[in-house]
Amino acid sequence: DRIFVGQGVGVLALTGLSVVFPIMIIMMAFGMLIGMGSGVRISIFLGKKDFASAEKVLGNAFSLMIITSIVLTIVGFIIKEPLLRLFGASDDTIGYANEYLNIILFGTMFHMVGFSMNNMIRAEGNARIAMFSMLISAGTNIVLDPIFIFVFGMGVQGVAWATIISNFILCVWVINHFRSQYSVIKLRASNFRLKRSIVISIVTIGFSPFAMQFAASFVQGLFNIQLIKHGGDLAVGAMGIINSVATLVVMSIIAINMAAQPIYGFNHGAGNFVRVKRTLFICLKAAVIVSIVGFALMELFPSLVIKMFNARDAELLAIGKRGLRIFMAGLPVVGFQIIVGNYFQSTGKAAISALMSLLRQVIVLIPILIFLPTICGVNGVWVSAPISDFIAGIIAFTFITREIRRLNKAINQGAG
């Protein structure tokens, strides 16, 4: 979306989308609360061969998605103007932000159901179908973006409609999957009635990724506010580019997490701690490699990265290059943190996972982000992220080292 908006509409439109980004993160947070929480519960029940309980979780999760998406849509329309201002919209960018958000809010339900239920497809072990689902959605979006912008001249509204249509297709696809022969569990109307114990179990497990995403929204809004104050609209636009690029790397690591989640849950439920440990080590190695490769590309080719989004604005290029290099300095340890947090969440240790997420996103980062720019200006905004990443990485290492010792003890006891 941002590549096509930056090239086809302009820098201010790109900044407008960057302002909407924290609101979209909030929507994703609720999707993770339900999708990942229910996904873990489904994996654990399937590991125990308890298909009836897994289907009850699926049905309750579906009802939660519908209710939550309706509430988010209504509340979003009521408070969107103050939210956009809060997250850094200026008089020059709020028009673009409003155009985009008005359409996105109408599609909240499609996004919620599609994203969350695709996670449940992975949870039941159908990783290839889940991957194909996302490819269909992403492919539709990529095809429609240039058509709506360059052929029909719809601007940011065209990008929003492309997103809604692709999410709708994903929504229909995942619902159909759980009504088909390819799913080991079925979406049944008899399980739609919410049960307190099931809802609590979903929310408890899903709270960690929810907290991480919700905190990310608040932090992104704070980034925008500080960038507007110390660098102006162009700095916010540069941050939008940096976030997009960082998301490419982080989503690669999240993909590893999503593939590992049902393996963790299934084998933890079955008491196969050898496979749990092996999966953890494989994921850690893969995430560190992805992080280091991503870091190297950002440091070596920053101009090329920025020009992908806008090749005409020299000032944006200068701000973006410097910001990208500084902001991405902590990337080598980010993958490690994400894998560790997901491990604790997927094995039912939601409190530890939530604590780790909040340490990086809130407890460590926010004080640095508030005070450092008063001394270093816009450079203080950029450098706050890697400082936080390295501190949180040390804490994550401490937690996972202790957990590996616990796994080794459980494995030795099982062998004995």
Short mmCIF file of C-alpha atoms in Angstrom, two decimals:
data_model
loop_
_atom_site.label_atom_id
_atom_site.label_comp_id
_atom_site.label_asym_id
_atom_site.label_seq_id
_atom_site.Cartn_x
_atom_site.Cartn_y
_atom_site.Cartn_z
CA ASP A 1 0.00 0.00 0.00
CA ARG A 2 2.64 2.52 1.03
CA ILE A 3 4.83 1.85 -1.98
CA PHE A 4 1.98 2.59 -4.39
CA VAL A 5 0.76 5.59 -2.38
CA GLY A 6 4.26 7.06 -2.12
CA GLN A 7 4.93 6.65 -5.84
CA GLY A 8 1.42 7.36 -7.15
CA VAL A 9 -0.07 9.94 -4.78
CA GLY A 10 2.74 11.69 -2.92
CA VAL A 11 4.69 12.18 0.30
CA LEU A 12 1.84 13.77 2.29
CA ALA A 13 -0.47 10.89 1.39
CA LEU A 14 2.25 8.48 2.52
CA THR A 15 2.45 10.38 5.80
CA GLY A 16 -1.35 10.19 6.12
CA LEU A 17 -1.20 6.40 5.90
CA SER A 18 1.57 6.41 8.50
CA VAL A 19 -0.75 8.26 10.87
CA VAL A 20 -3.45 5.60 10.38
CA PHE A 21 -0.96 2.81 11.04
CA PRO A 22 -1.29 2.89 14.88
CA ILE A 23 -5.08 2.51 14.54
CA MET A 24 -4.64 -0.49 12.26
CA ILE A 25 -2.25 -1.98 14.81
CA ILE A 26 -5.04 -1.73 17.40
CA MET A 27 -7.33 -3.67 15.05
CA MET A 28 -4.59 -6.28 14.61
CA ALA A 29 -4.18 -6.47 18.39
CA PHE A 30 -7.76 -7.64 18.85
CA GLY A 31 -7.32 -10.10 16.01
CA MET A 32 -4.27 -11.53 17.78
CA LEU A 33 -6.10 -11.64 21.11
CA ILE A 34 -8.71 -13.96 19.65
CA GLY A 35 -6.80 -15.67 16.84
CA MET A 36 -3.60 -16.57 18.66
CA GLY A 37 -5.34 -17.25 21.98
CA SER A 38 -7.78 -19.68 20.39
CA GLY A 39 -5.06 -21.11 18.14
CA VAL A 40 -2.97 -22.18 21.12
CA ARG A 41 -6.00 -23.71 22.86
CA ILE A 42 -6.96 -25.60 19.69
CA SER A 43 -3.41 -26.96 19.27
CA ILE A 44 -3.30 -28.17 22.87
CA PHE A 45 -6.70 -29.88 22.59
CA LEU A 46 -5.74 -31.53 19.31
CA GLY A 47 -2.54 -32.78 20.95
CA LYS A 48 -4.78 -34.46 23.53
CA LYS A 49 -7.11 -35.79 20.78
CA ASP A 50 -9.97 -33.77 22.30
CA PHE A 51 -11.67 -32.68 19.05
CA ALA A 52 -14.95 -31.68 20.70
CA SER A 53 -13.24 -29.14 22.96
CA ALA A 54 -11.23 -27.79 20.02
CA GLU A 55 -14.47 -27.20 18.08
CA LYS A 56 -16.01 -25.39 21.05
CA VAL A 57 -13.01 -23.05 21.12
CA LEU A 58 -13.39 -22.45 17.37
CA GLY A 59 -17.10 -21.63 17.67
CA ASN A 60 -16.64 -19.32 20.65
CA ALA A 61 -13.74 -17.57 18.92
CA PHE A 62 -15.90 -16.94 15.84
CA SER A 63 -18.60 -15.29 17.98
CA LEU A 64 -15.97 -13.18 19.73
CA MET A 65 -14.62 -12.00 16.36
CA ILE A 66 -18.03 -10.85 15.15
CA ILE A 67 -18.88 -9.02 18.38
CA THR A 68 -15.45 -7.43 18.70
CA SER A 69 -15.33 -6.25 15.08
CA ILE A 70 -18.77 -4.61 15.33
CA VAL A 71 -17.75 -2.77 18.51
CA LEU A 72 -14.43 -1.67 16.98
CA THR A 73 -16.17 -0.34 13.86
CA ILE A 74 -18.70 1.72 15.84
CA VAL A 75 -16.14 3.08 18.31
CA GLY A 76 -13.69 3.75 15.49
CA PHE A 77 -16.10 6.02 13.63
CA ILE A 78 -16.98 7.88 16.83
CA ILE A 79 -13.41 8.69 17.90
CA LYS A 80 -11.45 8.59 14.63
CA GLU A 81 -10.82 12.36 14.38
CA PRO A 82 -9.30 12.70 17.88
CA LEU A 83 -7.35 9.48 17.36
CA LEU A 84 -5.82 10.70 14.11
CA ARG A 85 -4.79 13.96 15.76
CA LEU A 86 -3.42 12.05 18.75
CA PHE A 87 -1.32 9.84 16.47
CA GLY A 88 0.31 12.77 14.70
CA ALA A 89 -2.01 13.95 11.90
CA SER A 90 -1.36 17.54 10.82
CA ASP A 91 -3.63 19.86 8.86
CA ASP A 92 -1.80 18.79 5.70
CA THR A 93 -2.17 15.03 6.25
CA ILE A 94 -5.45 14.48 8.11
CA GLY A 95 -7.48 14.59 4.89
CA TYR A 96 -5.55 11.65 3.43
CA ALA A 97 -5.72 9.79 6.74
CA ASN A 98 -9.49 10.27 6.97
CA GLU A 99 -10.10 9.07 3.41
CA TYR A 100 -8.19 5.88 4.07
CA LEU A 101 -9.54 5.15 7.56
CA ASN A 102 -13.21 5.70 6.66
CA ILE A 103 -13.06 2.77 4.24
CA ILE A 104 -10.82 0.55 6.37
CA LEU A 105 -13.23 0.76 9.31
CA PHE A 106 -16.07 -0.65 7.20
CA GLY A 107 -13.97 -3.76 6.59
CA THR A 108 -12.99 -4.42 10.21
CA MET A 109 -15.03 -7.63 10.37
CA PHE A 110 -13.43 -9.07 7.23
CA HIS A 111 -9.96 -8.36 8.57
CA MET A 112 -10.75 -9.75 12.02
CA VAL A 113 -12.31 -13.01 10.82
CA GLY A 114 -9.81 -13.60 8.01
CA PHE A 115 -6.70 -12.95 10.08
CA SER A 116 -7.84 -14.77 13.23
CA MET A 117 -9.28 -17.87 11.58
CA ASN A 118 -6.26 -18.25 9.33
CA ASN A 119 -4.23 -18.57 12.51
CA MET A 120 -6.58 -21.38 13.59
CA ILE A 121 -5.97 -23.16 10.28
CA ARG A 122 -2.28 -23.20 11.19
CA ALA A 123 -3.17 -24.34 14.71
CA GLU A 124 -4.85 -27.49 13.37
CA GLY A 125 -1.71 -28.30 11.37
CA ASN A 126 -2.77 -27.11 7.89
CA ALA A 127 0.18 -24.77 7.39
CA ARG A 128 0.10 -25.01 3.58
CA ILE A 129 -3.57 -24.04 3.39
CA ALA A 130 -2.90 -21.13 5.76
CA MET A 131 -0.01 -19.98 3.56
CA PHE A 132 -2.12 -20.28 0.42
CA SER A 133 -4.88 -18.24 2.09
CA MET A 134 -2.49 -15.38 2.78
CA LEU A 135 -1.04 -15.56 -0.72
CA ILE A 136 -4.53 -15.19 -2.21
CA SER A 137 -5.28 -12.18 -0.01
CA ALA A 138 -1.91 -10.48 -0.49
CA GLY A 139 -1.89 -11.22 -4.22
CA THR A 140 -5.33 -9.66 -4.65
CA ASN A 141 -4.21 -6.55 -2.78
CA ILE A 142 -1.03 -6.20 -4.84
CA VAL A 143 -2.93 -6.54 -8.13
CA LEU A 144 -5.71 -4.11 -7.17
CA ASP A 145 -3.48 -1.36 -5.71
CA PRO A 146 -1.94 -0.14 -9.00
CA ILE A 147 -5.24 -0.59 -10.87
CA PHE A 148 -7.18 1.58 -8.42
CA ILE A 149 -4.41 4.21 -8.15
CA PHE A 150 -2.96 4.50 -11.66
CA VAL A 151 -5.89 3.35 -13.83
CA PHE A 152 -8.91 4.68 -11.93
CA GLY A 153 -7.12 7.53 -10.11
CA MET A 154 -8.73 6.68 -6.77
CA GLY A 155 -5.74 7.74 -4.64
CA VAL A 156 -5.64 6.57 -1.03
CA GLN A 157 -9.29 5.49 -1.27
CA GLY A 158 -8.28 3.00 -3.95
CA VAL A 159 -5.63 1.52 -1.69
CA ALA A 160 -8.18 1.18 1.11
CA TRP A 161 -10.71 -0.54 -1.17
CA ALA A 162 -8.02 -2.93 -2.38
CA THR A 163 -7.31 -3.85 1.23
CA ILE A 164 -11.00 -4.39 2.05
CA ILE A 165 -11.61 -6.56 -1.01
CA SER A 166 -8.57 -8.74 -0.30
CA ASN A 167 -9.63 -9.13 3.34
CA PHE A 168 -13.16 -10.09 2.25
CA ILE A 169 -11.79 -12.82 -0.01
CA LEU A 170 -9.63 -14.14 2.84
CA CYS A 171 -12.65 -14.07 5.19
CA VAL A 172 -14.82 -16.14 2.84
CA TRP A 173 -11.94 -18.55 2.20
CA VAL A 174 -11.20 -19.34 5.86
CA ILE A 175 -14.86 -19.77 6.81
CA ASN A 176 -15.32 -22.16 3.91
CA HIS A 177 -12.26 -24.13 5.05
CA PHE A 178 -13.78 -24.87 8.46
CA ARG A 179 -16.96 -26.08 6.74
CA SER A 180 -15.04 -28.35 4.36
CA GLN A 181 -13.56 -31.84 4.42
CA TYR A 182 -10.03 -30.43 4.67
CA SER A 183 -10.45 -29.28 8.28
CA VAL A 184 -10.04 -31.71 11.18
CA ILE A 185 -12.42 -29.54 13.23
CA LYS A 186 -15.65 -27.94 12.03
CA LEU A 187 -17.29 -24.56 12.52
CA ARG A 188 -20.68 -25.46 14.00
CA ALA A 189 -23.49 -23.07 14.96
CA SER A 190 -24.06 -25.12 18.11
CA ASN A 191 -20.72 -23.85 19.45
CA PHE A 192 -21.38 -20.14 18.80
CA ARG A 193 -22.88 -19.49 22.23
CA LEU A 194 -20.17 -17.95 24.39
CA LYS A 195 -19.02 -19.89 27.43
CA ARG A 196 -17.24 -18.00 30.16
CA SER A 197 -14.51 -20.60 30.75
CA ILE A 198 -13.65 -20.82 27.04
CA VAL A 199 -13.59 -17.05 26.57
CA ILE A 200 -11.32 -16.63 29.60
CA SER A 201 -8.94 -19.32 28.31
CA ILE A 202 -8.75 -17.63 24.89
CA VAL A 203 -8.19 -14.16 26.33
CA THR A 204 -5.63 -15.37 28.88
CA ILE A 205 -3.43 -17.00 26.24
CA GLY A 206 -4.00 -14.28 23.64
CA PHE A 207 -3.31 -11.41 26.01
CA SER A 208 0.44 -11.41 25.43
CA PRO A 209 0.34 -10.76 21.65
CA PHE A 210 -2.61 -8.42 22.25
CA ALA A 211 -0.61 -6.42 24.77
CA MET A 212 2.38 -6.34 22.44
CA GLN A 213 0.32 -5.04 19.52
CA PHE A 214 -1.68 -2.57 21.61
CA ALA A 215 1.51 -1.24 23.14
CA ALA A 216 3.00 -1.03 19.64
CA SER A 217 0.08 1.17 18.61
CA PHE A 218 0.60 3.53 21.53
CA VAL A 219 4.35 3.60 20.94
CA GLN A 220 3.91 4.23 17.21
CA GLY A 221 1.62 7.14 18.05
CA LEU A 222 4.28 8.48 20.41
CA PHE A 223 6.89 8.09 17.67
CA ASN A 224 4.69 10.13 15.31
CA ILE A 225 4.16 12.85 17.91
CA GLN A 226 7.88 13.14 18.61
CA LEU A 227 8.72 13.09 14.91
CA ILE A 228 6.19 15.84 14.13
CA LYS A 229 7.69 17.90 16.95
CA HIS A 230 11.34 17.40 16.03
CA GLY A 231 11.25 16.65 12.28
CA GLY A 232 7.86 17.57 10.75
CA ASP A 233 5.59 15.69 8.33
CA LEU A 234 8.49 14.34 6.28
CA ALA A 235 9.96 12.63 9.34
CA VAL A 236 6.60 10.93 9.95
CA GLY A 237 6.54 9.86 6.31
CA ALA A 238 10.07 8.47 6.68
CA MET A 239 8.91 6.57 9.75
CA GLY A 240 6.10 5.08 7.68
CA ILE A 241 8.67 3.77 5.22
CA ILE A 242 10.91 2.45 8.00
CA ASN A 243 7.95 0.70 9.62
CA SER A 244 6.98 -0.91 6.33
CA VAL A 245 10.49 -2.26 5.80
CA ALA A 246 10.82 -3.38 9.41
CA THR A 247 7.47 -5.14 9.07
CA LEU A 248 8.80 -7.18 6.14
CA VAL A 249 11.59 -8.53 8.34
CA VAL A 250 9.45 -8.94 11.46
CA MET A 251 6.65 -10.67 9.53
CA SER A 252 9.19 -13.20 8.27
CA ILE A 253 9.99 -13.99 11.90
CA ILE A 254 6.31 -14.01 12.85
CA ALA A 255 5.78 -16.53 10.05
CA ILE A 256 8.33 -18.77 11.76
CA ASN A 257 6.42 -18.25 15.01
CA MET A 258 3.09 -19.13 13.44
CA ALA A 259 4.51 -22.30 11.92
CA ALA A 260 5.99 -23.27 15.29
CA GLN A 261 2.93 -22.45 17.39
CA PRO A 262 0.94 -25.65 16.68
CA ILE A 263 4.12 -27.73 17.09
CA TYR A 264 4.78 -26.18 20.51
CA GLY A 265 1.16 -26.55 21.59
CA PHE A 266 0.62 -30.07 20.27
CA ASN A 267 3.85 -31.51 21.69
CA HIS A 268 3.60 -29.62 24.97
CA GLY A 269 0.11 -31.03 25.40
CA ALA A 270 1.39 -34.51 24.54
CA GLY A 271 4.40 -34.20 26.89
CA ASN A 272 6.95 -34.50 24.06
CA PHE A 273 9.46 -31.99 25.46
CA VAL A 274 12.31 -33.20 23.25
CA ARG A 275 10.45 -31.98 20.18
CA VAL A 276 9.45 -28.75 21.94
CA LYS A 277 13.12 -27.97 22.65
CA ARG A 278 14.24 -28.94 19.15
CA THR A 279 11.59 -26.68 17.61
CA LEU A 280 12.65 -23.79 19.85
CA PHE A 281 16.29 -24.10 18.78
CA ILE A 282 15.43 -24.31 15.08
CA CYS A 283 13.24 -21.20 15.36
CA LEU A 284 15.91 -19.24 17.23
CA LYS A 285 18.54 -20.03 14.59
CA ALA A 286 16.22 -19.13 11.72
CA ALA A 287 15.09 -15.87 13.34
CA VAL A 288 18.64 -14.72 14.08
CA ILE A 289 19.67 -15.41 10.47
CA VAL A 290 16.67 -13.49 9.09
CA SER A 291 17.36 -10.58 11.45
CA ILE A 292 21.04 -10.33 10.54
CA VAL A 293 20.34 -10.52 6.79
CA GLY A 294 17.65 -7.83 7.13
CA PHE A 295 20.01 -5.64 9.15
CA ALA A 296 22.78 -5.98 6.56
CA LEU A 297 20.47 -5.04 3.68
CA MET A 298 19.18 -1.93 5.49
CA GLU A 299 22.67 -0.75 6.38
CA LEU A 300 24.15 -1.39 2.92
CA PHE A 301 21.31 -0.17 0.68
CA PRO A 302 19.29 2.49 2.57
CA SER A 303 18.84 4.76 -0.48
CA LEU A 304 17.41 1.94 -2.57
CA VAL A 305 14.94 1.07 0.19
CA ILE A 306 13.66 4.65 0.55
CA LYS A 307 13.39 5.16 -3.22
CA MET A 308 11.10 2.14 -3.47
CA PHE A 309 8.47 4.30 -1.73
CA ASN A 310 9.27 7.70 -3.24
CA ALA A 311 12.06 8.44 -5.70
CA ARG A 312 11.37 12.16 -6.19
CA ASP A 313 11.73 13.88 -2.80
CA ALA A 314 15.39 14.51 -1.92
CA GLU A 315 14.60 15.71 1.60
CA LEU A 316 12.60 12.56 2.37
CA LEU A 317 15.51 10.49 1.06
CA ALA A 318 18.00 12.23 3.36
CA ILE A 319 15.81 11.92 6.46
CA GLY A 320 14.80 8.35 5.63
CA LYS A 321 18.35 7.08 5.01
CA ARG A 322 19.63 8.30 8.35
CA GLY A 323 16.54 7.16 10.23
CA LEU A 324 16.58 3.71 8.63
CA ARG A 325 20.20 3.02 9.52
CA ILE A 326 19.85 4.11 13.14
CA PHE A 327 16.41 2.60 13.77
CA MET A 328 17.42 -0.82 12.39
CA ALA A 329 20.61 -1.08 14.46
CA GLY A 330 18.86 -3.31 17.01
CA LEU A 331 17.38 -5.65 14.41
CA PRO A 332 19.84 -8.53 15.03
CA VAL A 333 18.36 -9.11 18.51
CA VAL A 334 14.70 -8.46 17.63
CA GLY A 335 14.17 -11.87 16.04
CA PHE A 336 15.50 -13.59 19.15
CA GLN A 337 13.06 -11.68 21.37
CA ILE A 338 10.05 -12.43 19.16
CA ILE A 339 10.78 -16.17 19.11
CA VAL A 340 11.26 -16.32 22.87
CA GLY A 341 8.04 -14.41 23.54
CA ASN A 342 6.05 -16.66 21.21
CA TYR A 343 7.49 -19.78 22.85
CA PHE A 344 6.20 -18.76 26.27
CA GLN A 345 2.83 -17.77 24.85
CA SER A 346 2.45 -21.02 22.88
CA THR A 347 3.26 -23.21 25.88
CA GLY A 348 0.69 -21.54 28.13
CA LYS A 349 3.06 -19.18 30.02
CA ALA A 350 1.13 -16.07 29.05
CA ALA A 351 2.33 -13.94 31.97
CA ILE A 352 6.01 -14.28 31.05
CA SER A 353 5.28 -13.64 27.39
CA ALA A 354 3.25 -10.52 28.21
CA LEU A 355 5.97 -9.23 30.54
CA MET A 356 8.63 -9.63 27.86
CA SER A 357 6.48 -7.88 25.28
CA LEU A 358 5.74 -4.98 27.60
CA LEU A 359 9.39 -4.64 28.60
CA ARG A 360 10.48 -4.00 25.02
CA GLN A 361 7.44 -2.04 23.82
CA VAL A 362 6.54 -0.03 26.91
CA ILE A 363 8.59 -0.23 30.08
CA VAL A 364 12.00 0.33 28.46
CA LEU A 365 11.15 2.12 25.22
CA ILE A 366 8.67 4.80 26.30
CA PRO A 367 10.89 6.61 28.85
CA ILE A 368 13.74 6.65 26.33
CA LEU A 369 11.44 7.90 23.56
CA ILE A 370 10.07 10.68 25.75
CA PHE A 371 13.33 12.05 27.13
CA LEU A 372 16.09 11.32 24.57
CA PRO A 373 14.67 13.53 21.75
CA THR A 374 14.74 16.53 24.10
CA ILE A 375 18.53 16.15 24.09
CA CYS A 376 19.28 14.74 20.62
CA GLY A 377 16.32 15.96 18.54
CA VAL A 378 15.08 13.69 15.76
CA ASN A 379 18.14 11.44 16.12
CA GLY A 380 16.98 10.72 19.66
CA VAL A 381 13.73 9.37 18.21
CA TRP A 382 15.56 7.03 15.86
CA VAL A 383 18.07 5.70 18.41
CA SER A 384 15.47 4.97 21.11
CA ALA A 385 14.39 1.75 19.37
CA PRO A 386 17.78 -0.04 19.19
CA ILE A 387 18.60 0.91 22.79
CA SER A 388 15.33 -0.65 23.92
CA ASP A 389 15.88 -3.72 21.74
CA PHE A 390 19.28 -4.52 23.23
CA ILE A 391 18.09 -4.09 26.83
CA ALA A 392 15.02 -6.27 26.23
CA GLY A 393 17.18 -8.83 24.42
CA ILE A 394 19.33 -9.33 27.52
CA ILE A 395 16.21 -9.92 29.62
CA ALA A 396 14.78 -12.37 27.05
CA PHE A 397 18.05 -14.32 27.11
CA THR A 398 17.78 -14.66 30.89
CA PHE A 399 14.23 -16.02 30.71
CA ILE A 400 14.85 -18.52 27.92
CA THR A 401 18.06 -19.83 29.51
CA ARG A 402 16.10 -20.69 32.64
CA GLU A 403 13.35 -22.31 30.53
CA ILE A 404 15.84 -24.47 28.62
CA ARG A 405 17.17 -25.78 31.94
CA ARG A 406 13.59 -26.66 32.92
CA LEU A 407 13.04 -28.46 29.61
CA ASN A 408 16.27 -30.43 30.04
CA LYS A 409 15.16 -31.50 33.51
CA ALA A 410 11.76 -32.64 32.18
CA ILE A 411 13.45 -34.56 29.34
CA ASN A 412 15.87 -36.30 31.73
CA GLN A 413 13.04 -37.25 34.08
CA GLY A 414 11.08 -38.66 31.15
CA ALA A 415 14.08 -40.67 30.02
CA GLY A 416 14.57 -41.99 33.52
#
